[in-house]
PDB file of C-alpha atoms in Angstrom:
ATOM      1  CA  MET A   1     -12.634  10.061  21.774  1.00 39.00           C
ATOM      2  CA  LYS A   2     -16.712  10.284  20.111  1.00 43.00           C
ATOM      3  CA  SER A   3     -18.606  13.373  22.244  1.00 43.00           C
ATOM      4  CA  GLN A   4     -21.784  12.248  23.525  1.00 44.00           C
ATOM      5  CA  SER A   5     -24.184  14.066  21.220  1.00 45.00           C
ATOM      6  CA  SER A   6     -22.767  12.428  18.152  1.00 47.00           C
ATOM      7  CA  ASP A   7     -23.081   8.924  20.249  1.00 51.00           C
ATOM      8  CA  PRO A   8     -26.179   7.075  18.367  1.00 60.00           C
ATOM      9  CA  ARG A   9     -27.442   6.383  22.108  1.00 79.00           C
ATOM     10  CA  PRO A  10     -29.226   8.497  22.603  1.00 80.00           C
ATOM     11  CA  PHE A  11     -31.306   8.629  20.064  1.00 81.00           C
ATOM     12  CA  ARG A  12     -32.047   4.711  20.553  1.00 86.00           C
ATOM     13  CA  VAL A  13     -32.991   5.628  23.872  1.00 85.00           C
ATOM     14  CA  MET A  14     -35.846   8.821  23.614  1.00 86.00           C
ATOM     15  CA  VAL A  15     -37.129   6.409  20.106  1.00 88.00           C
ATOM     16  CA  HIS A  16     -37.500   3.188  22.981  1.00 88.00           C
ATOM     17  CA  LYS A  17     -39.314   5.722  25.391  1.00 86.00           C
ATOM     18  CA  GLY A  18     -41.234   7.024  22.461  1.00 86.00           C
ATOM     19  CA  ILE A  19     -42.726   3.958  21.469  1.00 88.00           C
ATOM     20  CA  ALA A  20     -43.548   2.702  25.697  1.00 88.00           C
ATOM     21  CA  ASP A  21     -45.178   5.906  25.706  1.00 85.00           C
ATOM     22  CA  HIS A  22     -47.554   5.417  23.148  1.00 84.00           C
ATOM     23  CA  ILE A  23     -47.783   1.604  24.045  1.00 85.00           C
ATOM     24  CA  ARG A  24     -48.852   2.776  27.000  1.00 85.00           C
ATOM     25  CA  SER A  25     -51.456   5.887  26.266  1.00 83.00           C
ATOM     26  CA  TRP A  26     -54.792   5.027  26.446  1.00 84.00           C
ATOM     27  CA  ARG A  27     -55.680   6.620  23.151  1.00 80.00           C
ATOM     28  CA  PHE A  28     -53.400   4.691  20.823  1.00 80.00           C
ATOM     29  CA  ALA A  29     -55.257   1.670  22.187  1.00 83.00           C
ATOM     30  CA  ILE A  30     -58.530   2.902  22.192  1.00 84.00           C
ATOM     31  CA  LEU A  31     -56.962   3.627  17.969  1.00 80.00           C
ATOM     32  CA  ILE A  32     -55.542   0.771  17.271  1.00 82.00           C
ATOM     33  CA  ALA A  33     -58.856  -1.352  18.866  1.00 85.00           C
ATOM     34  CA  LEU A  34     -61.026   0.684  16.333  1.00 83.00           C
ATOM     35  CA  ILE A  35     -58.913  -0.413  13.633  1.00 82.00           C
ATOM     36  CA  VAL A  36     -58.944  -4.023  15.042  1.00 83.00           C
ATOM     37  CA  LEU A  37     -62.453  -4.371  14.849  1.00 85.00           C
ATOM     38  CA  THR A  38     -63.097  -2.520  10.873  1.00 82.00           C
ATOM     39  CA  PHE A  39     -60.053  -4.897  10.282  1.00 83.00           C
ATOM     40  CA  ILE A  40     -62.385  -7.850  12.205  1.00 84.00           C
ATOM     41  CA  ALA A  41     -66.147  -6.889  10.701  1.00 83.00           C
ATOM     42  CA  SER A  42     -64.618  -6.628   7.208  1.00 80.00           C
ATOM     43  CA  MET A  43     -62.929  -9.718   6.843  1.00 79.00           C
ATOM     44  CA  TYR A  44     -65.862 -11.173   7.906  1.00 81.00           C
ATOM     45  CA  VAL A  45     -67.956  -9.735   5.813  1.00 81.00           C
ATOM     46  CA  SER A  46     -64.866 -10.689   2.710  1.00 80.00           C
ATOM     47  CA  LEU A  47     -64.933 -14.408   3.900  1.00 78.00           C
ATOM     48  CA  ALA A  48     -68.841 -14.383   4.126  1.00 79.00           C
ATOM     49  CA  ASN A  49     -68.778 -12.762   0.070  1.00 77.00           C
ATOM     50  CA  ILE A  50     -65.607 -14.819  -0.844  1.00 78.00           C
ATOM     51  CA  LYS A  51     -67.125 -18.052  -2.970  1.00 76.00           C
ATOM     52  CA  SER A  52     -69.392 -15.535  -5.177  1.00 75.00           C
ATOM     53  CA  ALA A  53     -66.209 -12.750  -5.678  1.00 73.00           C
ATOM     54  CA  THR A  54     -63.871 -15.661  -6.592  1.00 73.00           C
ATOM     55  CA  GLY A  55     -66.229 -17.974  -8.540  1.00 74.00           C
ATOM     56  CA  ASN A  56     -66.939 -14.516 -11.157  1.00 71.00           C
ATOM     57  CA  THR A  57     -65.858 -15.412 -13.895  1.00 72.00           C
ATOM     58  CA  LYS A  58     -66.796 -12.530 -15.528  1.00 73.00           C
ATOM     59  CA  ASP A  59     -64.361 -10.539 -13.141  1.00 70.00           C
ATOM     60  CA  PRO A  60     -61.215 -10.298 -14.385  1.00 72.00           C
ATOM     61  CA  ASP A  61     -59.547 -10.030 -10.392  1.00 74.00           C
ATOM     62  CA  HIS A  62     -61.552 -13.326  -9.545  1.00 72.00           C
ATOM     63  CA  LEU A  63     -58.727 -15.702  -8.854  1.00 76.00           C
ATOM     64  CA  PHE A  64     -56.594 -12.816  -6.697  1.00 80.00           C
ATOM     65  CA  LEU A  65     -57.860 -14.653  -3.683  1.00 80.00           C
ATOM     66  CA  TYR A  66     -56.175 -12.772  -1.068  1.00 81.00           C
ATOM     67  CA  LEU A  67     -56.770  -9.349  -3.135  1.00 82.00           C
ATOM     68  CA  LYS A  68     -59.942 -10.043  -2.404  1.00 82.00           C
ATOM     69  CA  LEU A  69     -60.134 -10.652   0.920  1.00 80.00           C
ATOM     70  CA  LEU A  70     -59.129  -7.024   1.054  1.00 81.00           C
ATOM     71  CA  THR A  71     -61.278  -5.967  -1.602  1.00 81.00           C
ATOM     72  CA  THR A  72     -65.097  -8.591  -1.426  1.00 80.00           C
ATOM     73  CA  THR A  73     -67.700  -6.096   0.750  1.00 77.00           C
ATOM     74  CA  ASP A  74     -71.684  -7.006   0.392  1.00 76.00           C
ATOM     75  CA  ASN A  75     -72.293  -3.273   0.565  1.00 75.00           C
ATOM     76  CA  SER A  76     -72.876  -3.101   4.359  1.00 76.00           C
ATOM     77  CA  ILE A  77     -69.411  -1.965   5.174  1.00 79.00           C
ATOM     78  CA  PRO A  78     -67.127  -0.659   2.995  1.00 80.00           C
ATOM     79  CA  PRO A  79     -64.410  -2.705   2.562  1.00 81.00           C
ATOM     80  CA  PHE A  80     -60.816  -2.766   4.810  1.00 80.00           C
ATOM     81  CA  HIS A  81     -58.522  -0.210   2.479  1.00 80.00           C
ATOM     82  CA  VAL A  82     -61.307   2.067   2.272  1.00 83.00           C
ATOM     83  CA  PHE A  83     -61.930   2.114   6.601  1.00 81.00           C
ATOM     84  CA  LEU A  84     -58.218   2.898   6.221  1.00 82.00           C
ATOM     85  CA  SER A  85     -58.626   6.123   4.308  1.00 83.00           C
ATOM     86  CA  PHE A  86     -60.756   7.112   7.142  1.00 83.00           C
ATOM     87  CA  LEU A  87     -59.028   6.078   9.742  1.00 83.00           C
ATOM     88  CA  ALA A  88     -55.282   5.927   8.898  1.00 87.00           C
ATOM     89  CA  PRO A  89     -55.494   9.653   9.174  1.00 90.00           C
ATOM     90  CA  LEU A  90     -56.364  10.181  13.371  1.00 88.00           C
ATOM     91  CA  LEU A  91     -54.198   7.250  13.505  1.00 87.00           C
ATOM     92  CA  GLY A  92     -51.792   9.280  12.383  1.00 89.00           C
ATOM     93  CA  ILE A  93     -53.076  12.874  14.710  1.00 91.00           C
ATOM     94  CA  SER A  94     -53.015  10.736  17.980  1.00 88.00           C
ATOM     95  CA  LEU A  95     -49.948  10.029  17.256  1.00 88.00           C
ATOM     96  CA  GLY A  96     -48.531  13.374  17.228  1.00 88.00           C
ATOM     97  CA  PHE A  97     -49.942  16.004  17.588  1.00 88.00           C
ATOM     98  CA  ASP A  98     -49.234  16.821  21.155  1.00 86.00           C
ATOM     99  CA  ALA A  99     -45.725  15.619  20.217  1.00 84.00           C
ATOM    100  CA  VAL A 100     -43.557  18.834  21.489  1.00 85.00           C
ATOM    101  CA  ASN A 101     -45.695  21.485  22.837  1.00 85.00           C
ATOM    102  CA  SER A 102     -47.011  19.129  25.957  1.00 83.00           C
ATOM    103  CA  GLU A 103     -43.137  17.978  26.983  1.00 82.00           C
ATOM    104  CA  GLN A 104     -42.727  22.654  26.913  1.00 80.00           C
ATOM    105  CA  ASN A 105     -45.760  22.777  28.521  1.00 80.00           C
ATOM    106  CA  SER A 106     -44.894  19.884  31.235  1.00 79.00           C
ATOM    107  CA  GLY A 107     -41.417  21.362  31.562  1.00 76.00           C
ATOM    108  CA  THR A 108     -39.463  17.724  30.638  1.00 79.00           C
ATOM    109  CA  LEU A 109     -38.676  19.261  26.905  1.00 77.00           C
ATOM    110  CA  THR A 110     -36.064  22.339  28.183  1.00 76.00           C
ATOM    111  CA  ARG A 111     -34.128  19.845  30.646  1.00 80.00           C
ATOM    112  CA  LEU A 112     -34.539  17.524  27.975  1.00 76.00           C
ATOM    113  CA  MET A 113     -32.386  20.119  25.642  1.00 74.00           C
ATOM    114  CA  ALA A 114     -30.286  21.181  28.525  1.00 74.00           C
ATOM    115  CA  GLN A 115     -28.638  17.141  27.891  1.00 76.00           C
ATOM    116  CA  PRO A 116     -25.992  16.195  25.491  1.00 75.00           C
ATOM    117  CA  ILE A 117     -27.892  15.409  22.743  1.00 77.00           C
ATOM    118  CA  TYR A 118     -28.914  17.379  18.815  1.00 79.00           C
ATOM    119  CA  ARG A 119     -32.257  19.277  18.397  1.00 79.00           C
ATOM    120  CA  ASP A 120     -32.886  17.593  15.275  1.00 81.00           C
ATOM    121  CA  ASN A 121     -32.569  13.947  17.316  1.00 84.00           C
ATOM    122  CA  LEU A 122     -35.502  14.495  19.729  1.00 86.00           C
ATOM    123  CA  LEU A 123     -37.614  15.285  16.550  1.00 87.00           C
ATOM    124  CA  LEU A 124     -36.815  12.321  14.607  1.00 90.00           C
ATOM    125  CA  ALA A 125     -37.322  10.387  17.176  1.00 89.00           C
ATOM    126  CA  LYS A 126     -41.002  11.388  17.433  1.00 89.00           C
ATOM    127  CA  PHE A 127     -41.226  10.318  14.501  1.00 92.00           C
ATOM    128  CA  VAL A 128     -39.713   7.048  13.814  1.00 92.00           C
ATOM    129  CA  SER A 129     -40.974   5.725  17.064  1.00 91.00           C
ATOM    130  CA  ALA A 130     -44.493   6.041  16.356  1.00 90.00           C
ATOM    131  CA  LEU A 131     -43.882   4.818  12.696  1.00 91.00           C
ATOM    132  CA  VAL A 132     -42.329   1.800  14.344  1.00 91.00           C
ATOM    133  CA  ILE A 133     -45.267   1.570  16.305  1.00 89.00           C
ATOM    134  CA  VAL A 134     -47.798   1.733  13.015  1.00 88.00           C
ATOM    135  CA  SER A 135     -45.933  -0.424  11.070  1.00 88.00           C
ATOM    136  CA  GLY A 136     -45.772  -3.308  13.756  1.00 87.00           C
ATOM    137  CA  LEU A 137     -49.521  -2.321  13.600  1.00 85.00           C
ATOM    138  CA  PHE A 138     -50.458  -3.020   9.685  1.00 85.00           C
ATOM    139  CA  THR A 139     -47.722  -5.876   9.533  1.00 85.00           C
ATOM    140  CA  ALA A 140     -49.458  -7.492  12.126  1.00 84.00           C
ATOM    141  CA  LEU A 141     -52.731  -6.923  10.418  1.00 82.00           C
ATOM    142  CA  ALA A 142     -51.911  -8.073   6.626  1.00 82.00           C
ATOM    143  CA  LEU A 143     -50.017 -11.648   8.773  1.00 82.00           C
ATOM    144  CA  LEU A 144     -53.708 -11.848  10.473  1.00 82.00           C
ATOM    145  CA  MET A 145     -55.342 -12.198   7.693  1.00 80.00           C
ATOM    146  CA  ILE A 146     -53.288 -13.709   5.309  1.00 80.00           C
ATOM    147  CA  GLY A 147     -52.835 -16.673   8.338  1.00 82.00           C
ATOM    148  CA  GLY A 148     -56.530 -16.662   8.438  1.00 78.00           C
ATOM    149  CA  GLY A 149     -56.527 -17.348   4.712  1.00 78.00           C
ATOM    150  CA  LEU A 150     -54.635 -20.336   4.436  1.00 80.00           C
ATOM    151  CA  VAL A 151     -56.133 -21.528   7.324  1.00 80.00           C
ATOM    152  CA  LEU A 152     -59.995 -20.855   6.708  1.00 76.00           C
ATOM    153  CA  THR A 153     -59.074 -21.294   2.947  1.00 76.00           C
ATOM    154  CA  GLY A 154     -56.063 -23.735   2.224  1.00 77.00           C
ATOM    155  CA  VAL A 155     -55.200 -21.979  -0.630  1.00 78.00           C
ATOM    156  CA  ARG A 156     -52.289 -20.952  -1.613  1.00 82.00           C
ATOM    157  CA  MET A 157     -50.941 -17.079  -1.718  1.00 83.00           C
ATOM    158  CA  GLU A 158     -49.561 -16.331  -5.394  1.00 83.00           C
ATOM    159  CA  PRO A 159     -46.414 -14.264  -5.262  1.00 86.00           C
ATOM    160  CA  GLN A 160     -48.289 -11.664  -7.388  1.00 88.00           C
ATOM    161  CA  GLU A 161     -50.885 -11.065  -3.995  1.00 87.00           C
ATOM    162  CA  LEU A 162     -47.872 -11.021  -1.770  1.00 88.00           C
ATOM    163  CA  LEU A 163     -45.834  -8.924  -3.295  1.00 91.00           C
ATOM    164  CA  ARG A 164     -49.378  -6.226  -3.913  1.00 91.00           C
ATOM    165  CA  ILE A 165     -50.294  -6.711   0.398  1.00 90.00           C
ATOM    166  CA  LEU A 166     -47.012  -5.643   0.447  1.00 91.00           C
ATOM    167  CA  ALA A 167     -47.209  -2.320  -1.574  1.00 92.00           C
ATOM    168  CA  PHE A 168     -50.242  -1.644   0.466  1.00 91.00           C
ATOM    169  CA  ILE A 169     -48.178  -1.679   3.517  1.00 91.00           C
ATOM    170  CA  VAL A 170     -45.936   0.372   3.046  1.00 92.00           C
ATOM    171  CA  ILE A 171     -48.275   2.783   1.147  1.00 93.00           C
ATOM    172  CA  THR A 172     -50.344   2.727   3.809  1.00 92.00           C
ATOM    173  CA  ILE A 173     -47.589   2.924   6.997  1.00 92.00           C
ATOM    174  CA  ALA A 174     -46.636   6.018   4.231  1.00 93.00           C
ATOM    175  CA  TYR A 175     -50.391   7.619   4.385  1.00 93.00           C
ATOM    176  CA  VAL A 176     -49.783   7.687   8.296  1.00 93.00           C
ATOM    177  CA  ALA A 177     -46.376   9.048   7.761  1.00 94.00           C
ATOM    178  CA  PHE A 178     -48.472  12.071   6.193  1.00 94.00           C
ATOM    179  CA  TRP A 179     -50.097  12.742   8.611  1.00 94.00           C
ATOM    180  CA  LEU A 180     -48.275  12.219  11.384  1.00 93.00           C
ATOM    181  CA  SER A 181     -45.159  14.615   9.918  1.00 94.00           C
ATOM    182  CA  LEU A 182     -48.270  17.584   9.626  1.00 94.00           C
ATOM    183  CA  SER A 183     -49.597  17.066  13.533  1.00 94.00           C
ATOM    184  CA  ILE A 184     -45.755  17.126  14.316  1.00 92.00           C
ATOM    185  CA  MET A 185     -45.282  20.075  12.447  1.00 93.00           C
ATOM    186  CA  LEU A 186     -48.348  21.464  14.314  1.00 93.00           C
ATOM    187  CA  SER A 187     -47.106  20.911  17.918  1.00 91.00           C
ATOM    188  CA  ILE A 188     -44.277  22.861  17.581  1.00 90.00           C
ATOM    189  CA  VAL A 189     -46.463  25.799  15.892  1.00 90.00           C
ATOM    190  CA  PHE A 190     -48.937  26.213  18.252  1.00 89.00           C
ATOM    191  CA  LYS A 191     -48.253  26.070  22.053  1.00 87.00           C
ATOM    192  CA  GLN A 192     -51.219  24.197  23.172  1.00 89.00           C
ATOM    193  CA  ALA A 193     -52.463  20.900  21.891  1.00 87.00           C
ATOM    194  CA  ALA A 194     -55.749  20.928  22.227  1.00 89.00           C
ATOM    195  CA  THR A 195     -55.306  23.669  19.692  1.00 92.00           C
ATOM    196  CA  SER A 196     -53.133  21.930  17.262  1.00 92.00           C
ATOM    197  CA  ALA A 197     -55.544  18.557  17.345  1.00 91.00           C
ATOM    198  CA  LEU A 198     -58.149  20.429  16.921  1.00 93.00           C
ATOM    199  CA  THR A 199     -56.454  22.172  13.260  1.00 94.00           C
ATOM    200  CA  ALA A 200     -55.534  18.765  12.636  1.00 93.00           C
ATOM    201  CA  ILE A 201     -58.769  17.400  12.464  1.00 93.00           C
ATOM    202  CA  GLY A 202     -59.779  20.386  10.827  1.00 93.00           C
ATOM    203  CA  ILE A 203     -57.665  19.801   8.150  1.00 93.00           C
ATOM    204  CA  TRP A 204     -58.155  16.133   7.394  1.00 93.00           C
ATOM    205  CA  LEU A 205     -62.516  17.329   7.578  1.00 92.00           C
ATOM    206  CA  PHE A 206     -62.151  19.640   5.072  1.00 92.00           C
ATOM    207  CA  PHE A 207     -59.328  17.386   2.271  1.00 90.00           C
ATOM    208  CA  THR A 208     -61.765  14.615   3.515  1.00 88.00           C
ATOM    209  CA  ILE A 209     -65.373  15.898   2.900  1.00 87.00           C
ATOM    210  CA  PHE A 210     -65.073  19.777   1.348  1.00 89.00           C
ATOM    211  CA  TYR A 211     -62.590  19.747  -0.734  1.00 88.00           C
ATOM    212  CA  GLN A 212     -64.188  17.800  -3.946  1.00 86.00           C
ATOM    213  CA  ILE A 213     -66.796  19.356  -3.018  1.00 87.00           C
ATOM    214  CA  VAL A 214     -64.985  23.114  -2.828  1.00 87.00           C
ATOM    215  CA  ILE A 215     -63.091  22.098  -5.598  1.00 85.00           C
ATOM    216  CA  THR A 216     -65.918  21.007  -8.654  1.00 81.00           C
ATOM    217  CA  LEU A 217     -67.923  24.471  -7.618  1.00 84.00           C
ATOM    218  CA  ILE A 218     -64.447  26.560  -8.626  1.00 83.00           C
ATOM    219  CA  VAL A 219     -64.256  24.141 -12.193  1.00 78.00           C
ATOM    220  CA  LYS A 220     -68.133  24.137 -12.817  1.00 77.00           C
ATOM    221  CA  SER A 221     -67.852  27.936 -12.177  1.00 79.00           C
ATOM    222  CA  PHE A 222     -65.569  28.794 -14.234  1.00 75.00           C
ATOM    223  CA  LEU A 223     -65.889  25.984 -16.822  1.00 72.00           C
ATOM    224  CA  PRO A 224     -69.448  26.080 -19.726  1.00 70.00           C
ATOM    225  CA  ASP A 225     -71.750  23.480 -19.107  1.00 68.00           C
ATOM    226  CA  PRO A 226     -70.667  19.806 -19.996  1.00 65.00           C
ATOM    227  CA  ALA A 227     -73.427  19.671 -21.590  1.00 69.00           C
ATOM    228  CA  TYR A 228     -72.254  21.681 -24.710  1.00 70.00           C
ATOM    229  CA  LEU A 229     -69.063  20.229 -24.565  1.00 68.00           C
ATOM    230  CA  SER A 230     -67.488  18.133 -27.347  1.00 71.00           C
ATOM    231  CA  GLN A 231     -65.641  14.729 -26.080  1.00 68.00           C
ATOM    232  CA  THR A 232     -62.469  15.403 -25.404  1.00 72.00           C
ATOM    233  CA  GLU A 233     -63.644  18.748 -24.178  1.00 71.00           C
ATOM    234  CA  ILE A 234     -65.433  16.507 -21.329  1.00 70.00           C
ATOM    235  CA  ILE A 235     -62.357  14.370 -21.164  1.00 73.00           C
ATOM    236  CA  SER A 236     -60.380  17.277 -20.132  1.00 75.00           C
ATOM    237  CA  TYR A 237     -62.944  18.592 -17.829  1.00 75.00           C
ATOM    238  CA  ASN A 238     -63.331  15.605 -16.002  1.00 75.00           C
ATOM    239  CA  ASP A 239     -59.044  15.481 -15.553  1.00 78.00           C
ATOM    240  CA  LEU A 240     -59.006  18.974 -14.174  1.00 78.00           C
ATOM    241  CA  ILE A 241     -61.155  18.412 -11.186  1.00 78.00           C
ATOM    242  CA  LEU A 242     -59.382  14.787 -11.182  1.00 80.00           C
ATOM    243  CA  ASN A 243     -56.050  16.270 -11.072  1.00 80.00           C
ATOM    244  CA  LEU A 244     -57.028  19.341  -8.487  1.00 81.00           C
ATOM    245  CA  GLN A 245     -58.914  16.250  -6.713  1.00 83.00           C
ATOM    246  CA  ARG A 246     -55.131  14.364  -6.483  1.00 83.00           C
ATOM    247  CA  ILE A 247     -53.587  17.714  -4.061  1.00 87.00           C
ATOM    248  CA  ALA A 248     -55.682  16.356  -1.137  1.00 87.00           C
ATOM    249  CA  ALA A 249     -53.804  13.075   0.564  1.00 89.00           C
ATOM    250  CA  ASN A 250     -56.703  10.860   0.567  1.00 89.00           C
ATOM    251  CA  GLN A 251     -56.818  11.151  -3.064  1.00 88.00           C
ATOM    252  CA  LEU A 252     -53.093   9.744  -3.458  1.00 90.00           C
ATOM    253  CA  TYR A 253     -53.907   6.418  -0.825  1.00 92.00           C
ATOM    254  CA  SER A 254     -56.686   5.684  -3.146  1.00 89.00           C
ATOM    255  CA  ASP A 255     -56.196   6.278  -5.979  1.00 89.00           C
ATOM    256  CA  ALA A 256     -53.137   3.504  -5.492  1.00 90.00           C
ATOM    257  CA  VAL A 257     -54.618   1.046  -3.171  1.00 90.00           C
ATOM    258  CA  THR A 258     -57.124   0.261  -5.647  1.00 88.00           C
ATOM    259  CA  THR A 259     -54.627   0.202  -8.528  1.00 89.00           C
ATOM    260  CA  LEU A 260     -52.808  -1.749  -6.119  1.00 89.00           C
ATOM    261  CA  LEU A 261     -55.591  -4.237  -4.803  1.00 87.00           C
ATOM    262  CA  MET A 262     -57.743  -3.931  -8.258  1.00 85.00           C
ATOM    263  CA  PRO A 263     -55.255  -5.593 -10.523  1.00 84.00           C
ATOM    264  CA  SER A 264     -57.371  -4.954 -13.370  1.00 80.00           C
ATOM    265  CA  VAL A 265     -57.511  -1.185 -13.080  1.00 77.00           C
ATOM    266  CA  ARG A 266     -55.600  -0.170 -15.960  1.00 71.00           C
ATOM    267  CA  SER A 267     -56.223   3.782 -16.045  1.00 71.00           C
ATOM    268  CA  LEU A 268     -56.838   6.390 -13.107  1.00 69.00           C
ATOM    269  CA  GLY A 269     -58.205   8.505 -15.598  1.00 59.00           C
ATOM    270  CA  PRO A 270     -60.186   9.389 -17.798  1.00 54.00           C
ATOM    271  CA  VAL A 271     -60.512   7.006 -20.958  1.00 53.00           C
ATOM    272  CA  THR A 272     -61.987   7.340 -24.467  1.00 50.00           C
ATOM    273  CA  MET A 273     -63.743   4.854 -26.259  1.00 49.00           C
ATOM    274  CA  GLU A 274     -60.982   4.760 -28.427  1.00 50.00           C
ATOM    275  CA  GLN A 275     -58.355   3.798 -26.268  1.00 49.00           C
ATOM    276  CA  MET A 276     -60.617   0.971 -24.518  1.00 50.00           C
ATOM    277  CA  ALA A 277     -60.992  -0.876 -28.010  1.00 48.00           C
ATOM    278  CA  GLY A 278     -59.284  -3.845 -28.062  1.00 52.00           C
ATOM    279  CA  ALA A 279     -58.368  -3.598 -24.947  1.00 55.00           C
ATOM    280  CA  ILE A 280     -58.312  -7.205 -23.298  1.00 61.00           C
ATOM    281  CA  PRO A 281     -60.284  -7.005 -19.327  1.00 65.00           C
ATOM    282  CA  ALA A 282     -57.065  -8.602 -17.937  1.00 73.00           C
ATOM    283  CA  PRO A 283     -54.843  -8.351 -14.918  1.00 80.00           C
ATOM    284  CA  LEU A 284     -52.055  -6.293 -14.922  1.00 83.00           C
ATOM    285  CA  PRO A 285     -48.486  -7.512 -13.750  1.00 86.00           C
ATOM    286  CA  PHE A 286     -47.278  -5.870 -10.531  1.00 88.00           C
ATOM    287  CA  LYS A 287     -44.423  -4.249 -11.999  1.00 89.00           C
ATOM    288  CA  GLU A 288     -47.242  -2.148 -14.530  1.00 89.00           C
ATOM    289  CA  SER A 289     -49.563  -1.152 -11.243  1.00 88.00           C
ATOM    290  CA  VAL A 290     -47.276  -0.080 -10.148  1.00 89.00           C
ATOM    291  CA  MET A 291     -46.171   2.535 -12.565  1.00 90.00           C
ATOM    292  CA  ILE A 292     -49.278   3.730 -12.580  1.00 88.00           C
ATOM    293  CA  VAL A 293     -49.463   3.831  -8.944  1.00 90.00           C
ATOM    294  CA  TRP A 294     -45.738   5.900  -8.686  1.00 91.00           C
ATOM    295  CA  PRO A 295     -47.049   8.988  -9.812  1.00 89.00           C
ATOM    296  CA  GLN A 296     -49.201   9.009  -6.664  1.00 90.00           C
ATOM    297  CA  VAL A 297     -46.719   7.307  -4.102  1.00 92.00           C
ATOM    298  CA  SER A 298     -43.915  10.485  -5.182  1.00 92.00           C
ATOM    299  CA  GLY A 299     -46.447  12.698  -4.483  1.00 91.00           C
ATOM    300  CA  LEU A 300     -47.294  11.467  -0.344  1.00 92.00           C
ATOM    301  CA  MET A 301     -43.745  10.924  -0.010  1.00 93.00           C
ATOM    302  CA  ALA A 302     -43.268  13.894  -0.487  1.00 93.00           C
ATOM    303  CA  SER A 303     -45.580  15.562   1.193  1.00 93.00           C
ATOM    304  CA  THR A 304     -44.928  13.778   4.163  1.00 93.00           C
ATOM    305  CA  VAL A 305     -40.610  14.698   3.845  1.00 93.00           C
ATOM    306  CA  GLY A 306     -42.553  18.741   3.204  1.00 93.00           C
ATOM    307  CA  CYS A 307     -44.483  19.047   6.259  1.00 92.00           C
ATOM    308  CA  PHE A 308     -40.803  17.192   8.241  1.00 92.00           C
ATOM    309  CA  ALA A 309     -38.577  19.799   7.346  1.00 92.00           C
ATOM    310  CA  LEU A 310     -40.929  22.581   7.755  1.00 93.00           C
ATOM    311  CA  ALA A 311     -41.440  20.836  11.419  1.00 91.00           C
ATOM    312  CA  TYR A 312     -37.271  20.991  11.766  1.00 90.00           C
ATOM    313  CA  TYR A 313     -37.110  24.516  10.055  1.00 90.00           C
ATOM    314  CA  PHE A 314     -40.024  25.528  13.342  1.00 90.00           C
ATOM    315  CA  PHE A 315     -38.040  23.349  15.753  1.00 87.00           C
ATOM    316  CA  MET A 316     -34.573  24.429  15.609  1.00 85.00           C
ATOM    317  CA  ARG A 317     -35.228  27.820  15.453  1.00 83.00           C
ATOM    318  CA  ARG A 318     -38.299  27.893  18.035  1.00 76.00           C
ATOM    319  CA  GLU A 319     -37.108  29.184  21.635  1.00 72.00           C
ATOM    320  CA  ILE A 320     -37.607  26.304  24.168  1.00 67.00           C
ATOM    321  CA  ARG A 321     -36.791  28.134  27.404  1.00 62.00           C
ATOM    322  CA  SER A 322     -40.144  30.094  27.709  1.00 55.00           C
TER     323      SER A 322
END
C-alpha cells in the first residue's frame, strides 16, 4: 500500500486552502482592486486615443490594434504594462511575505508538520496556490481586454497579436513569481511577518528607484568622460550600463514586454548607424521577437528558481518547533 505521505491529495488540499485564504484576505482584495482600476484607466485612455494611434501610418505597429490597447497613452497616465512593472511586485510580496512565519507564530505550522506530509509539499503548496491566483487574475484581464476590444471596435484579432498577448501574460506571471518566491524565502528567514514585508519592499524600492542611479554613478566614477570617447567606445559604455541594469528583475521585465508588445523593436541595446543602414521599419515576426527577449525571460525564470531553491534550503534546515 502507498503511504499517506506519497498521496497527492494532501498537496491538493493545501493548495485549495491556500487559494481560499488568499481570496478571503483583505490585502489581496485591495491589490486586486488597485490592479483592476489601473487596467480600466489604461484601457479608457487607450480607447480614447486608439483612432490616432492606428491611423498613424509612420508607426510600423499601427495595424496591431489590440497591442495598441496595451501600449497607447496620451501621457496623462502610463500604459498598462508600465503600471504592472510597479504593481506586480507588490502583488507577489503581499501573497508571500507571511507564508511561513505567520503560521509558525500562530502555532499551526507545528500541528501541520505533525501530519504525514512532506515539508517540501507545504512550501510548494504555498507557492502554487498564490501562482494560481495570479494566473487567473491576469488571464481574466487579458480576456476582458480582448472581449472589450472586439465589442467596441469590431476588428478581428490577428493570430500574432494573440500570441504576443499570451506571451505578455506568461512573462508577467513569471515576474510576479520571482517576487513571490523572494517574499516566501524572506518569510522563512525572518520570524516576524512585518520584518519580512519591510525587507521585501525595501528590496523592491531599491531595484525600482535607486539601482539605476547607483549603477550610473559607479560606472561614471570608473570610466572616462563620454565626451572624450569615440562612437564605438560610447556604445560599449552604454552597453555596460544596460547590462548591469539588467541584473534587476524589473529591467528584464520591461525589456521583454516592450519588445513583445511593440513588434517593430529590433534591438534592446545600443545600435550604430552602420547597423541601422538599410533597415526597413517593419514589425518583426513573433518568433524573432521571442528570440530577442529569450535572455530576459531566462533571467527571470532563473531568478525565480534560485529564490525558491534558497527558500527550500532554509525551510528544510529550519527548526519549526521553536
